[in-house]
Amino acid sequence: MPLSLNQLAPAAIAVIHALNVGQDLRRRMSGLGLRPGARVQVIRTSPLNGPMQIRVGHTDLILRRAEAARIEVAAAG
Amino acid sequence: MKRIALLGMPNTGKSTLFNRLTGAGARIGNWPGITVDLLSAKVLLGDSLVEVVDLPGIYNLHGFSEDELVVRRFLEAQPVNFLAVVLNASQLDRQLALPLQLKGLGIPMLVLLNMADEARHLGIRVDTAHLEQVLGAPVRLVSAKYGTGIEAVRQELAGLLHAHPKLQRIDTRAFAEDDQIERELDALVSRSVHAPVLIPPSATDRLDRLLLHPWLGLPLFFGIMFGVFQTVYSLGAPLQDGMGWLLGHLKEAWIEPAAAGLPTGLRSFLMDGLYDGVGTVLTFLPIIAVFFVVMAVVEDSGYLARAAFLVDALMSRLGLDGRAFVMQLMGFGCNVPAILGTRIMRSPSLRRLTMLMIPLSLCSARLQVFLFIITAVFAPRAAAVALFSLYLMSFALAFLTAFLWRGRFAGSEPLLLELPPYRMPTFRFLVLEGWRATLQFLRGASGFIVLGVVLVWFLTHYPFDAAPAGPDTLAGRMADFMAPVFSPLGLDSLLAIALLFGFVAKEVVIGALAVIYGAGGGELASLLAGRLDWVQAYSFLLFTLIYTPCLATLSTIRQESKSWPFTLLALAWPLALAWVASFAFYQGARALGF
């Protein structure tokens, strides 16, 4: 079953499968390390459906859940 | 002249490195075909004078954000001797993508791995020899913040200038082809960067657990903002008073005697118009300088991105993000630095929406006017309620403005921000930032301010035989002509003239009323209490709160947006809003029988 990043709970680790976003956002994301094959860890989510904090490599990022929903992931150990 | 372009991703400490290399001599300049100002400085490296240009931080050479377009246009139009590429040594796993893209430009590069101290701390080791081999460029480790490795970089730069003495144009074909560098990047990273798989929990993680706590985070954010605000204005306000005192003294002791021999009209123009008007605006300078130093601390510490995380759930519904809210809060001290502070936002449309919203923040200048009139007209118990309601109005109208204009301005730019580790800025960096921002404000805004000051002086003094600011002057006649517009708000033409003065700076409104009524201080207060009932007074206060931003704010908006149509909108929208709000209040209150 395809899983998206916004469905992960804090502390979950996953591997990015696909970025279902436009070319421009994809470039920005890959500049920040969000690329297929990259391991992401969810650090925390903000209340009231606010943004989530994730860790990719040595970079911490915040992004809204709407964007996170467009990042397909596969759960990893 | 030889030229080096400094290039890198955001949050790599590129600007700190630029400061290290160039000292305080940097200038902000315009470049053909580019709408944003770039910092550049002339530096002596070895035996040649070189221009070092600090380009905006970019994530990708091929992207279409404003910063990425600026970098591409600059590189297309300006030949350089070589590129100095700055990378964050602790994030090479993704940042090495940039030099791989830049390789295609066919220009010599120097790759600087900055924040070497942080990387070492994280246990990251870099095989620079392998990087040099793959990138075909020298690679050096530096720490711009602590100044380690800077001297070696200078020598390296001088050596490279010797090796590449000619300005070169880039191969623009490299812009067209999209990159397929992911495999190359993976191979490069796995060969040359040795990092522990799991980063040990750091001080930043521990601090974040508190500062980004689901329920404690917001109260702490407001506490921190209050602290910042207090710091700026408790340091800035006495300095502002001191500046006012100094300017007043200068006028009495030197300038008035010197101007004594001049004809009356010219003297009035120089003293009451130019000197007083420009002087009033100059008193903003200390507050701007202090604001920039304090904002540099907040920005450099990494907390600003956290603020965005904390309030984004609320602000995203208004088409804004958390950084806009921080600036709105700053605006309650003074709108001018808050507008300048919107530079931290990358998206131009988001910046504009924020710039439209900030002037509605009840700044300290307006507070002076409100305190005077409220004390004069309202009973002590009603006074606090009146002031509080004005603060509420300020927030409500700012949010309303954002809400109504969000379709027009808010880009679809998704929030995707890096959360850098907490860092302590160095003193040197803060002083440089404060100094530079203040100079930039002066340089950009002075022309506009002089123009506005002269215009208001002319309106309130022409014809010269009329009593200044009296009903026979152009301003008086304009006020008469505008009477049908202002009388539904309960404002007479004398108050309307005071509002015209308030355009220069809102705290001038009280001074203008003193001139117009020919009475000052307590006498003016009792005069106002006699002439205005509370409904009229509150209508005047509402109008003063909302109507056109002051001249300093407007000129800053013009300077920052670089757009006359937008500046006009920033002038006209609050004016319309002020009229509607005052009208609704005054007519509503009268209809209810007050």
XYZ file of C-alpha atoms in Angstrom, chain A residues 13 23-36 39 41 43-64 67, chain B residues 9 59-60 62-64 90-91 93-94 124 178 182 185-186 195-196 199 205 208-209 212 214-215 305 308-309 312-313 316-317 320-321 413-419:
80
model
C 11.821 6.429 9.577
C 9.300 20.237 -11.525
C 10.138 23.423 -9.673
C 9.247 22.113 -6.233
C 11.032 18.876 -7.050
C 14.217 20.838 -7.713
C 13.915 22.719 -4.464
C 13.202 19.533 -2.607
C 16.172 17.750 -4.107
C 18.348 20.769 -3.307
C 17.339 20.226 0.303
C 18.055 16.512 0.111
C 14.523 15.185 -0.501
C 15.224 12.751 -3.327
C 13.979 9.262 -4.136
C 15.962 8.230 4.278
C 12.867 10.658 9.833
C 10.962 14.519 14.229
C 7.723 16.188 15.288
C 4.474 17.582 14.011
C 2.913 20.865 15.049
C -0.612 20.944 16.493
C -3.743 22.124 14.620
C -2.600 20.368 11.473
C 0.459 22.627 11.292
C 3.728 21.770 9.546
C 5.968 18.798 10.299
C 9.677 18.694 11.053
C 11.666 16.004 9.270
C 15.332 15.041 9.103
C 17.078 14.099 5.868
C 20.760 13.327 6.187
C 22.168 16.124 8.296
C 19.463 18.607 7.444
C 16.303 19.357 9.414
C 13.399 20.686 7.365
C 9.896 21.933 8.018
C 7.149 21.476 5.461
C 3.369 21.640 5.458
C 3.305 18.964 0.613
C 23.122 27.370 -1.008
C 19.402 25.432 -4.049
C 19.575 24.665 -7.697
C 18.137 25.419 -12.895
C 15.274 26.513 -10.636
C 12.880 29.386 -11.204
C 28.152 19.279 7.554
C 25.570 18.981 4.757
C 25.369 14.866 1.342
C 23.089 17.266 -0.555
C 32.087 14.190 9.638
C 18.626 19.876 -17.011
C 21.856 12.234 -8.859
C 26.192 12.920 -6.488
C 25.613 9.627 -4.710
C 29.755 10.621 8.425
C 28.228 8.647 11.268
C 23.749 11.976 14.384
C 17.560 18.709 19.683
C 13.944 22.175 20.296
C 12.135 19.744 22.567
C 8.974 23.580 19.722
C 3.306 21.321 21.119
C 1.755 23.465 23.854
C 12.528 29.255 11.123
C 7.498 29.846 11.240
C 6.967 26.261 12.419
C 2.236 28.446 10.479
C -0.959 26.537 11.282
C -1.229 29.698 6.408
C -4.985 30.256 6.502
C 1.045 34.083 5.046
C 3.694 32.231 6.950
C 4.971 28.969 -2.689
C 4.954 25.998 -0.363
C 6.586 26.328 3.010
C 9.800 24.344 2.756
C 12.362 25.672 5.162
C 15.590 24.487 6.595
C 15.748 24.368 10.383
